[in-house]
Coordinates of C-alpha atoms in Angstrom, one line a residue:
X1 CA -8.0 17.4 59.7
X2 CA -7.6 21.1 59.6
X3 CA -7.6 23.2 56.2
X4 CA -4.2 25.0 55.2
X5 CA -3.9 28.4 56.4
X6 CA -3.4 31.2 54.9
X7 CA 0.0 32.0 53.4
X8 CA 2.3 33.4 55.5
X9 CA 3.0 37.0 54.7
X10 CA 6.7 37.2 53.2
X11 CA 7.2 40.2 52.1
X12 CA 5.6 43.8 51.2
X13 CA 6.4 45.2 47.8
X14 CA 6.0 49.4 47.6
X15 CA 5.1 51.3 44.8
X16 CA 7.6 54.7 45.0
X17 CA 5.9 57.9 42.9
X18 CA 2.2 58.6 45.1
X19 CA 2.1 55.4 47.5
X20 CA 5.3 56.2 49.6
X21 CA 6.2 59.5 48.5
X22 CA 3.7 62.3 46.8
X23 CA 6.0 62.6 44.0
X24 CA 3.1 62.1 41.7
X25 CA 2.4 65.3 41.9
X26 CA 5.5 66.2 40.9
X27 CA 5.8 63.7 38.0
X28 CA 3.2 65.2 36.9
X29 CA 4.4 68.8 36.9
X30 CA 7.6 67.6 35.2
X31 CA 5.9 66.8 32.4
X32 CA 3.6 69.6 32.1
X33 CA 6.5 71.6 32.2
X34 CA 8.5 69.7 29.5
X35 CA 5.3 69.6 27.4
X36 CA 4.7 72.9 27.4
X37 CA 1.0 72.7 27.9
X38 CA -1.3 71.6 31.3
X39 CA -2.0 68.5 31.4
X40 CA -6.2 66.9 31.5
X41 CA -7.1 63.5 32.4
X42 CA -7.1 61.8 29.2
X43 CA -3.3 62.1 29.7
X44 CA -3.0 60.4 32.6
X45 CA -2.9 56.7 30.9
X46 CA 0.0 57.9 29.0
X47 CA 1.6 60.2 32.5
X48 CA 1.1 58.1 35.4
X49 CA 2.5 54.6 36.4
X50 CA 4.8 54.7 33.4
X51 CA 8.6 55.2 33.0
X52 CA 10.0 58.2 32.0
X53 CA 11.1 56.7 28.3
X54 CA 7.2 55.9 27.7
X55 CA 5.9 59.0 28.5
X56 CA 8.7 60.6 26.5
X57 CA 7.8 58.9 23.4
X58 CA 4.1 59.2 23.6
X59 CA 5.1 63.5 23.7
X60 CA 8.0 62.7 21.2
X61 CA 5.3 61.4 18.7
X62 CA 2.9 64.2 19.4
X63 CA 5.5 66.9 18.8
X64 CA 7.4 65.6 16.8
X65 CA 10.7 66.0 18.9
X66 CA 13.4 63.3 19.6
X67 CA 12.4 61.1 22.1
X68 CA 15.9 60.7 23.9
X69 CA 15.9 64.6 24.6
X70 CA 12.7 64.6 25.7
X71 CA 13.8 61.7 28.3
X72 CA 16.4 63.6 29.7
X73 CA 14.9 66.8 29.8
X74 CA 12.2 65.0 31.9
X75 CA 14.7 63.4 34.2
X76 CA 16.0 66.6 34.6
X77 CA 12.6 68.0 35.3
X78 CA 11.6 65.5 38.3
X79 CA 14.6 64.9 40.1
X80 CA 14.9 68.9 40.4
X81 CA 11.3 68.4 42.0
X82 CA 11.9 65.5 43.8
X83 CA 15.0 66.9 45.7
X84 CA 13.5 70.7 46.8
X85 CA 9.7 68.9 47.4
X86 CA 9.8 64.8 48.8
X87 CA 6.1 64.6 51.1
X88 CA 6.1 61.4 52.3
X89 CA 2.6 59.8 52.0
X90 CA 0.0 60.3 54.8
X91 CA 0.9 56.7 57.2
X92 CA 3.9 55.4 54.9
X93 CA 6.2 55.9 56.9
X94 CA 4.1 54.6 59.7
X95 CA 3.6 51.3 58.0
X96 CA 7.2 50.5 57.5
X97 CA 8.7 51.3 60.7
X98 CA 5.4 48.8 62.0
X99 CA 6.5 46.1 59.1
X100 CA 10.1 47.0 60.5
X101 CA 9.4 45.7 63.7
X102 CA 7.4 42.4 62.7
X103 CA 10.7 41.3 60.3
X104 CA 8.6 41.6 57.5
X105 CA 11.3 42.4 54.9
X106 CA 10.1 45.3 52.3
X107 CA 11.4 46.1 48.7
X108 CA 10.6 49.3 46.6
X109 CA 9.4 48.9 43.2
X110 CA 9.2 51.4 40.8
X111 CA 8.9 52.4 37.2
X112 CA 11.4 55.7 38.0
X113 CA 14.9 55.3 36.8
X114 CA 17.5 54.4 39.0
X115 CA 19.0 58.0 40.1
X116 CA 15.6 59.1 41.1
X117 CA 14.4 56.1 43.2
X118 CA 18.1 56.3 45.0
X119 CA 17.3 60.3 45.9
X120 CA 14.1 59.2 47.1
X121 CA 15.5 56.2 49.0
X122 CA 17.9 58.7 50.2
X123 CA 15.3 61.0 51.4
X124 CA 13.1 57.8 53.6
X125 CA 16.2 55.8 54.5
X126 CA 17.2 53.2 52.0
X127 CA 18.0 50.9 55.3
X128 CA 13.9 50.6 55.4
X129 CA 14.3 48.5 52.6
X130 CA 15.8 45.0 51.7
X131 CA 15.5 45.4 47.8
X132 CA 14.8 47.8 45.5
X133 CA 14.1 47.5 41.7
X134 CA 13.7 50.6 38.8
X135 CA 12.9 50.9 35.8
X136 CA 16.8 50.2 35.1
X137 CA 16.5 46.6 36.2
X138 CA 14.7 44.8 34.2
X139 CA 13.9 44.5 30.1
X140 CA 10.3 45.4 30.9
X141 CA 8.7 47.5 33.3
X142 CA 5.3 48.5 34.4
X143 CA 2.9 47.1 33.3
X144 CA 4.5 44.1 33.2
X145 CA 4.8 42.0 35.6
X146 CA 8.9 42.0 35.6
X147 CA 9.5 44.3 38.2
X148 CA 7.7 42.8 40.7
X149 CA 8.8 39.1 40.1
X150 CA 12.4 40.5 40.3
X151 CA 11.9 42.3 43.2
X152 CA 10.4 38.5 44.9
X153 CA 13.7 37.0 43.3
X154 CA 16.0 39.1 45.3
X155 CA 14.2 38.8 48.4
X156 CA 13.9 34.9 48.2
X157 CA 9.7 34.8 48.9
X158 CA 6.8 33.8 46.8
X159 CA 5.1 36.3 44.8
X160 CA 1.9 34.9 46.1
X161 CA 2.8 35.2 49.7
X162 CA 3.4 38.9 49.3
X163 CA 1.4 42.2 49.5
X164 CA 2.0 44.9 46.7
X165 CA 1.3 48.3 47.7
X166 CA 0.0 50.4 44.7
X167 CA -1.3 53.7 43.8
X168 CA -2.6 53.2 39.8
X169 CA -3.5 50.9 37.9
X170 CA -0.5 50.1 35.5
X171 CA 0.7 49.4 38.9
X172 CA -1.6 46.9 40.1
X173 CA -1.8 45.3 36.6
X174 CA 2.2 44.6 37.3
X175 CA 1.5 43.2 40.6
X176 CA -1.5 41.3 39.8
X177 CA 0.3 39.6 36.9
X178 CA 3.0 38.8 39.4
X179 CA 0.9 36.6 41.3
X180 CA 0.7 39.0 43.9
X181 CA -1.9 40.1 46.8
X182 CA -2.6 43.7 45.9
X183 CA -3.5 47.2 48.4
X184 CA -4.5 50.0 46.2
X185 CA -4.3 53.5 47.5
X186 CA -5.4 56.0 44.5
X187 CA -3.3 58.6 44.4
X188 CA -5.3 60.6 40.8
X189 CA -7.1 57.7 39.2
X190 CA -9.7 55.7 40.7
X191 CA -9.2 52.1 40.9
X192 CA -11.8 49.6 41.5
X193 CA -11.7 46.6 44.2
X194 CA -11.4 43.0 42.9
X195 CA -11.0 39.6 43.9
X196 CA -7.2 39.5 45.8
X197 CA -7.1 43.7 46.0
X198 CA -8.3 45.3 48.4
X199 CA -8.8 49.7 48.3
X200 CA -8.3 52.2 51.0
X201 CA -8.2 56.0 50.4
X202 CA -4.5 56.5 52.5
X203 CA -1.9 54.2 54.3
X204 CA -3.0 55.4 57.5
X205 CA -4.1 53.1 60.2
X206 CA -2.7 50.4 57.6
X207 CA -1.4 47.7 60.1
X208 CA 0.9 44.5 58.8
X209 CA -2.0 42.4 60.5
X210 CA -4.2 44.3 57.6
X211 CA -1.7 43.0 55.0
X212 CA -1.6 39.7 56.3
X213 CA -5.0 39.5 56.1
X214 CA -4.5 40.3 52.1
X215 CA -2.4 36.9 51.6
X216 CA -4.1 34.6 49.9
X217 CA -4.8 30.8 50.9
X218 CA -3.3 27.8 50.1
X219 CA -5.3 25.2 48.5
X220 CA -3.9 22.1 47.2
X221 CA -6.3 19.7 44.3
X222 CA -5.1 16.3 43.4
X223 CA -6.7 14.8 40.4
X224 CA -6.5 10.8 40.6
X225 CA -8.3 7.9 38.7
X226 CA -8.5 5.1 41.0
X227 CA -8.3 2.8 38.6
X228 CA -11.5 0.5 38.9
X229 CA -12.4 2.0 42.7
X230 CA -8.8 0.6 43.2
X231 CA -10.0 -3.3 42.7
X232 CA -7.0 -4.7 41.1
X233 CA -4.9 -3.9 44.0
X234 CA -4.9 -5.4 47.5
X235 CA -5.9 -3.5 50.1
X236 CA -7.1 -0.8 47.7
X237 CA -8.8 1.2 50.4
X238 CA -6.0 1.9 52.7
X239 CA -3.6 2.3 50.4
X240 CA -5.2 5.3 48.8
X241 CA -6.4 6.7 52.1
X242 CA -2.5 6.4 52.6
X243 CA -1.5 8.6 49.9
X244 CA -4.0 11.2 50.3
X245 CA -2.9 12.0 53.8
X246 CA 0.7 11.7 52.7
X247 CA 0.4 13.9 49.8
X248 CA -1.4 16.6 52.0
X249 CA -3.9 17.6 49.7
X250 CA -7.3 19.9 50.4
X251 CA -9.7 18.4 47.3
X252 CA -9.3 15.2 45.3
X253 CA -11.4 15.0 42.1
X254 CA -11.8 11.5 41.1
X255 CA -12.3 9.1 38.2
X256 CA -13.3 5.2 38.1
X257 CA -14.6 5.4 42.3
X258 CA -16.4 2.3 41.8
X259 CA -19.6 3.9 43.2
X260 CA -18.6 4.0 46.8
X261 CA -14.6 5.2 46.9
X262 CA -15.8 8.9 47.3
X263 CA -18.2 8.4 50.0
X264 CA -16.0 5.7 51.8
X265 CA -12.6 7.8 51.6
X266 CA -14.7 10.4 53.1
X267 CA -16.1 9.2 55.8
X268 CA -12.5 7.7 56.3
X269 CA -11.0 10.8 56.4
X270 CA -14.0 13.4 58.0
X271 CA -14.3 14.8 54.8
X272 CA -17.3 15.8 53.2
X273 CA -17.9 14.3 49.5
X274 CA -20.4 14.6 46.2
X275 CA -20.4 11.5 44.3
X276 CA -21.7 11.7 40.7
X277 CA -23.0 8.1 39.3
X278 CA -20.5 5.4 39.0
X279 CA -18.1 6.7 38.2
X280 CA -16.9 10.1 39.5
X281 CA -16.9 11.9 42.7
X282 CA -15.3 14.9 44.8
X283 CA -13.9 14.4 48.3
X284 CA -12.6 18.0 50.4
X285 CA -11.6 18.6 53.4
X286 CA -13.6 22.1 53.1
X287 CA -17.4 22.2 53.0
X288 CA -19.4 21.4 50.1
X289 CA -21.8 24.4 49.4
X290 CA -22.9 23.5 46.4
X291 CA -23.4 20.2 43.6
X292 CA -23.1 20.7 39.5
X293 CA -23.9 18.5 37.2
X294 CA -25.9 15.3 36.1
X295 CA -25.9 13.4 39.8
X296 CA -26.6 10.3 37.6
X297 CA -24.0 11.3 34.8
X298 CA -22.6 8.0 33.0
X299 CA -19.3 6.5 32.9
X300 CA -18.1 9.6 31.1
X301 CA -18.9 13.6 31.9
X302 CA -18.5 15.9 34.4
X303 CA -19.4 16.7 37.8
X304 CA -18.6 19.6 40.2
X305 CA -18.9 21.0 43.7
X306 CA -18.3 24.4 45.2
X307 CA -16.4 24.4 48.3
X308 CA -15.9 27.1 51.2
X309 CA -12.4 27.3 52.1
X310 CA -12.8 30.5 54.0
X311 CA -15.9 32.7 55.0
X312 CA -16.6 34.3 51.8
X313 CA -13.8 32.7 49.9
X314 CA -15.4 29.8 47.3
X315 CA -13.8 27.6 44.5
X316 CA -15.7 25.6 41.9
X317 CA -14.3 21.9 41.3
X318 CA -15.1 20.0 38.9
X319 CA -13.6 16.4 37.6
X320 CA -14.0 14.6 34.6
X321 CA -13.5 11.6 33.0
X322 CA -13.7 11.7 28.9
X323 CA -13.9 8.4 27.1
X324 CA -10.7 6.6 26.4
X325 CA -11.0 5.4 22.5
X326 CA -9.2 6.1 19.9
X327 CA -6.9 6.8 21.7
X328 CA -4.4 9.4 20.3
X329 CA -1.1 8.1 21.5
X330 CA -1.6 4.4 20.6
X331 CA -2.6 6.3 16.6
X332 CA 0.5 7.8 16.1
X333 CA 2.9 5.5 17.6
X334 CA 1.3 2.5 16.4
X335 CA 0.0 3.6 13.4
X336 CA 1.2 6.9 12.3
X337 CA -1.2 8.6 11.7
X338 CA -1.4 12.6 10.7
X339 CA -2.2 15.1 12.6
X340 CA -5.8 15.7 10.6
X341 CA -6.5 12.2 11.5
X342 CA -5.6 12.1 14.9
X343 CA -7.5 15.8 15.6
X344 CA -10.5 14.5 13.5
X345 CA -10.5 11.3 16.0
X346 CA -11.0 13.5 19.3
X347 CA -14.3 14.1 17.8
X348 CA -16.2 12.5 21.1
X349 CA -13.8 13.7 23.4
X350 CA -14.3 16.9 22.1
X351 CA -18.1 17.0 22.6
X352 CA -17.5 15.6 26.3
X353 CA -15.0 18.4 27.1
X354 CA -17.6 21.0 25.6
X355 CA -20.5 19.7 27.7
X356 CA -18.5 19.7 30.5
X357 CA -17.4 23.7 30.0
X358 CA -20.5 24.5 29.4
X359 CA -21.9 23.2 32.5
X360 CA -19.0 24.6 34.5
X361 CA -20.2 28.0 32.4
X362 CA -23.9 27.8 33.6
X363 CA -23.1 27.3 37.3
X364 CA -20.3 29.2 38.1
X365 CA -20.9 32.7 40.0
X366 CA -18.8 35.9 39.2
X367 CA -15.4 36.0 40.7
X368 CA -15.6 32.4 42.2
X369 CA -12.3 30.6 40.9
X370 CA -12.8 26.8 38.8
X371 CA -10.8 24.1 39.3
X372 CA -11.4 21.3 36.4
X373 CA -9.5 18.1 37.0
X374 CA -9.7 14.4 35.3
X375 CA -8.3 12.1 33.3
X376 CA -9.0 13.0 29.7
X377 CA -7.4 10.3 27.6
X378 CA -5.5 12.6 25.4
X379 CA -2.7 14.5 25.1
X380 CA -2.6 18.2 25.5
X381 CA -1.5 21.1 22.8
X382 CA 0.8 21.9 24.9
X383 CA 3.4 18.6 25.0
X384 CA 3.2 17.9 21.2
X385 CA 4.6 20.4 18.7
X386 CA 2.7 18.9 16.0
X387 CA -0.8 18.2 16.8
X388 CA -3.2 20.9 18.0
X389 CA -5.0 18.5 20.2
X390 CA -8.8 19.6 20.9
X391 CA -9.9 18.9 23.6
X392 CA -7.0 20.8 25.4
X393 CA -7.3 23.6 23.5
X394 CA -11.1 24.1 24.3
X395 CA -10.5 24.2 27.8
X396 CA -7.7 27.0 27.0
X397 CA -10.2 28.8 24.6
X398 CA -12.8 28.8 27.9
X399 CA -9.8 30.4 30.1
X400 CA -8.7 27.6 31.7
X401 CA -5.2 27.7 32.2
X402 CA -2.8 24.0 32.6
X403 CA -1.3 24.0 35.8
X404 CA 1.3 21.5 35.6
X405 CA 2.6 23.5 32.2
X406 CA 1.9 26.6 34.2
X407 CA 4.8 25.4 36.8
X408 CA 6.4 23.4 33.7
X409 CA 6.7 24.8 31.0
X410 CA 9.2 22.6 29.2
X411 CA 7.5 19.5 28.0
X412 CA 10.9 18.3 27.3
X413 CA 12.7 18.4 30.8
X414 CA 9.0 18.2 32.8
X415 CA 7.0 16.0 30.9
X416 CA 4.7 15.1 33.7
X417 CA 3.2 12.1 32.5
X418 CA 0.8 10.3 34.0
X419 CA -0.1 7.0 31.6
X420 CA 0.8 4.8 32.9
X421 CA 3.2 4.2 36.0
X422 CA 2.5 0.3 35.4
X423 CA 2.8 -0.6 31.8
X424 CA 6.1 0.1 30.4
X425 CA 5.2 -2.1 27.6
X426 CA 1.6 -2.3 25.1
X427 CA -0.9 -5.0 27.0
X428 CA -0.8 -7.0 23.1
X429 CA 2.0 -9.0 24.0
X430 CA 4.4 -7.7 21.3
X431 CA 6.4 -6.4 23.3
X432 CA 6.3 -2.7 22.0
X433 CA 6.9 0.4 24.3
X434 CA 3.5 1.8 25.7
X435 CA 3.6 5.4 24.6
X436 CA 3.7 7.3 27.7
X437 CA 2.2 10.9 28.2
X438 CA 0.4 13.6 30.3
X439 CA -3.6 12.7 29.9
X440 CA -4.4 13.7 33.6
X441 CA -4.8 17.3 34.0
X442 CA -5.6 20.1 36.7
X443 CA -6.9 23.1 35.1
X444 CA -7.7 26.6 36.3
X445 CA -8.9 29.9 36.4
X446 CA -8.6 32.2 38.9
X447 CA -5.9 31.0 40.9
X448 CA -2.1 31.1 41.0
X449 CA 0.2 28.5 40.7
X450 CA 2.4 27.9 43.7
X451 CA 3.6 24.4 42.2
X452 CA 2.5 21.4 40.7
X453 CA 3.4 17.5 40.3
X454 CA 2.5 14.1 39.5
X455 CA 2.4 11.7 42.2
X456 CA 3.4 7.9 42.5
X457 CA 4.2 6.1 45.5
X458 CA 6.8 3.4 45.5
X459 CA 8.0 1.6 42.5
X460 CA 4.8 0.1 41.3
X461 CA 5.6 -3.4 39.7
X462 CA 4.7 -3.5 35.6
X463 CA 1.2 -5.3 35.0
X464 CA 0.1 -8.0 35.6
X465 CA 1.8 -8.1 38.5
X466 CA 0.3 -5.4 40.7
X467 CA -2.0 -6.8 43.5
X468 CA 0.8 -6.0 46.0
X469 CA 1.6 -2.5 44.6
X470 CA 1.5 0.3 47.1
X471 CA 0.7 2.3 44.4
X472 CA -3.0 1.6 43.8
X473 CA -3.6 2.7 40.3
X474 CA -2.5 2.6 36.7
X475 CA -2.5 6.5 36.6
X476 CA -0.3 8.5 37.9
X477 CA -1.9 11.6 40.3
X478 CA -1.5 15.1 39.7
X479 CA -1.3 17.7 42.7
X480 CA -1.3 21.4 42.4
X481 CA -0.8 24.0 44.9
X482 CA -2.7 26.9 44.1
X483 CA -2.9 30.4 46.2
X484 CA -6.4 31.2 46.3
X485 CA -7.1 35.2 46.5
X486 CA -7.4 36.4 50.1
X487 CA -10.0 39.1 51.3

């Protein structure tokens, strides 16, 4: 079994004032001219990148002059510029007639207002471009990341599965928060490389094999408890080697193996594995470089690998399985209690969760992405309105970031849950609804969100009546699909 490739390249997203056109330059004069005064470089967070209403109230408050008037006199100011002096960009041109040829659709994407980005577009050929979106498009612009996400909207693609062409950094910060692969070509200020940018000094010699190279890769991470290894179901072991290759997935982090399940499913597959006591394991179809944790951890903890899904592109997965009593849910709909009880209860949880950031603190390197999957008997922070759960909210305070909520963020229309797929009714025999909720989780940081989902095969029969199931657990899985930053 073969990893997922890279993500196709969809689309390339161009930055307008210095990346396709030296109009930076010219920006920059405009506003020299309008302030009265040359400009230095501890101007140029509040001159470059931004639209032409920021930088008019930034010299609106330092003069003291209406900011509207200032705006226009600006607009004024560039476009007179911009019409007697376009310079396209040393290899821009170059790089889109090339991206032209390969049907790799472009989109320009600018903080200018509209009637300046249409006299440049004019100027290059606005056929060149599928899409274009200015600072008159959207309720925010740079450095949010609205421009870019619209500009992915009207061109249909994933904002992961695009290159964004940029010449500052209130550009890139746009792009990046976009989800988007990043080439920075500093037009003034110097920007720095980082995981999923890459830096050149020009566009020339910039191929679209150089961009596609940029993409990031697709990794998909299931987190599953197997319920017992899988015992209580017949034919356990097929069943869930059915489901992993069905579901496609790169990395399962698992809960309840039984001791063997990891190694077995493994071997099974051609995967490589860690297994962690009893109870936990990791099984990839990408090396294991690396092993975290306790490798006799109890029942309960944490345990991690690092896996190679490229050459020189490394993730950090970790699963966990946090002890199941008291167990929130059962308190509040059985019992009712408050939400100062029912916090003060995830008391043990808590301290599980911590040890387990803690570790994932000590042993992961700098820029490597983390993965944290499991089944962590609680609810999150995020589902209930009421209760600031704990445990949740101490992976979010360590920068992990919920994936399903990430792709869902409407508890109400998407609650995801997970407990259980097999008892639609409490195990006491009276007959009360089993409160069902979201206590699995994959968690990240570093990574973008392409989707997410739970997973359940079938229509598992309601216990005790389950031996035949195809569905071999009482959980349901989640699966994420994550873009992993490219070189």
């Amino acid at each position: 079994m073969t990893p997922h490739p890279r993500l196709p390249l969809q689309a390339v997203l161009f930055d307008m004032d210095g990346t396709l056109v030296d109009t930076e330059r010219l920006w920059w004069e405009a506003v020299e001219q309008v302030a009265g005064r040359p400009l230095t470089e501890a101007d140029q967070p509040e001159v470059l990148g931004r639209a032409v209403e920021d930088t008019a109230e930034w010299l609106g408050a330092a003069t003291g002059r209406p900011a509207d008037g200032i705006a226009r006199e600006l607009h004024r100011e560039f476009v007179a510029r911009v019409r007697t002096g376009i310079v396209p960009r040393p290899g821009a041109l170059d790089l889109l007639d090339a991206l032209a040829r390969d049907g790799v659709p472009t989109a320009l994407v600018t903080a200018s207002p509209r009637a300046v980005a249409d006299t440049v577009l004019e100027a290059l050929g606005a056929g060149r471009f599928a899409a274009s979106v200015t600072a008159d498009d959207t309720g925010r612009t740079k450095p949010a990341p609205d421009p870019y996400l619209a500009a992915c909207h009207a061109l249909g693609v994933d904002p992961a599965a695009c290159v964004a062409v940029e010449d500052t950094g209130t550009g890139v910060s746009s792009a990046e928060a976009a989800g988007c692969a990043v080439l920075a070509v500093p037009s003034l200020a110097p920007i720095e490389a980082a995981p999923g940018r890459t830096v050149r000094d020009s566009l020339v010699a910039v191929t679209p094999e150089d961009l596609r190279d940029m993409v990031g890769y697709e990794l998909r991470v299931m987190t599953w408890n197997l319920w017992l290894g899988g015992s209580p179901v017949d034919d356990h072991r097929a069943k869930q080697l059915k489901v992993i290759l069905e579901s496609g997935v790169d990395v399962v982090g698992l809960q309840e193996t039984g001791g063997t399940a990891a190694q077995e499913l493994a071997d099974a597959l051609g995967w490589h594995h860690h297994r962690a006591g009893e109870n936990l394991g990791v099984i990839s179809r990408h090396p294991v470089t690396a092993r975290f944790g306790d490798p006799d951890v109890g029942f309960y903890g944490a345990a991690g690998v690092r896996i190679e899904i490229a050459p020189g592109r490394e993730v950090d997965v970790w699963t966990a399985h946090l002890h199941y009593t008291p167990y929130g849910p059962y308190e509040s709909a059985f019992d009712a209690l408050p939400s100062d009880v029912l916090i003060a209860h995830e008391e043990v949880r808590l301290t599980q969760m911590q040890d387990a950031l803690d570790r994932i603190a000590e042993s992961n390197g700098d820029g490597v992405p983390v993965v944290l999957v499991g089944d962590f008997n609680c609810p999150s922070h995020l589902d209930w309105p009421d209760v600031e759960w704990p445990v949740t909210k101490a992976a979010e305070r360590a920068g992990l970031r919920d994936s399903y909520r990430e792709a869902h963020p409407d508890p109400d229309t998407a609650p995801g849950h997970t407990w259980s797929p097999i008892h639609p009714v409490h195990e006491d025999g009276s007959g009360r609804p089993e409160p069902q909720d979201r206590i699995d989780y994959v968690l990240h940081r570093g990574l973008t969100v392409l989707d997410s989902r739970t997973l359940v095969s079938g229509i598992p029969r309601p216990w005790p009546d389950v031996a035949g199931n195809d569905w071999p657990s009482d959980h349901a899985a989640v699966v994420t699909r994550f873009s992993v930053p490219g070189n």
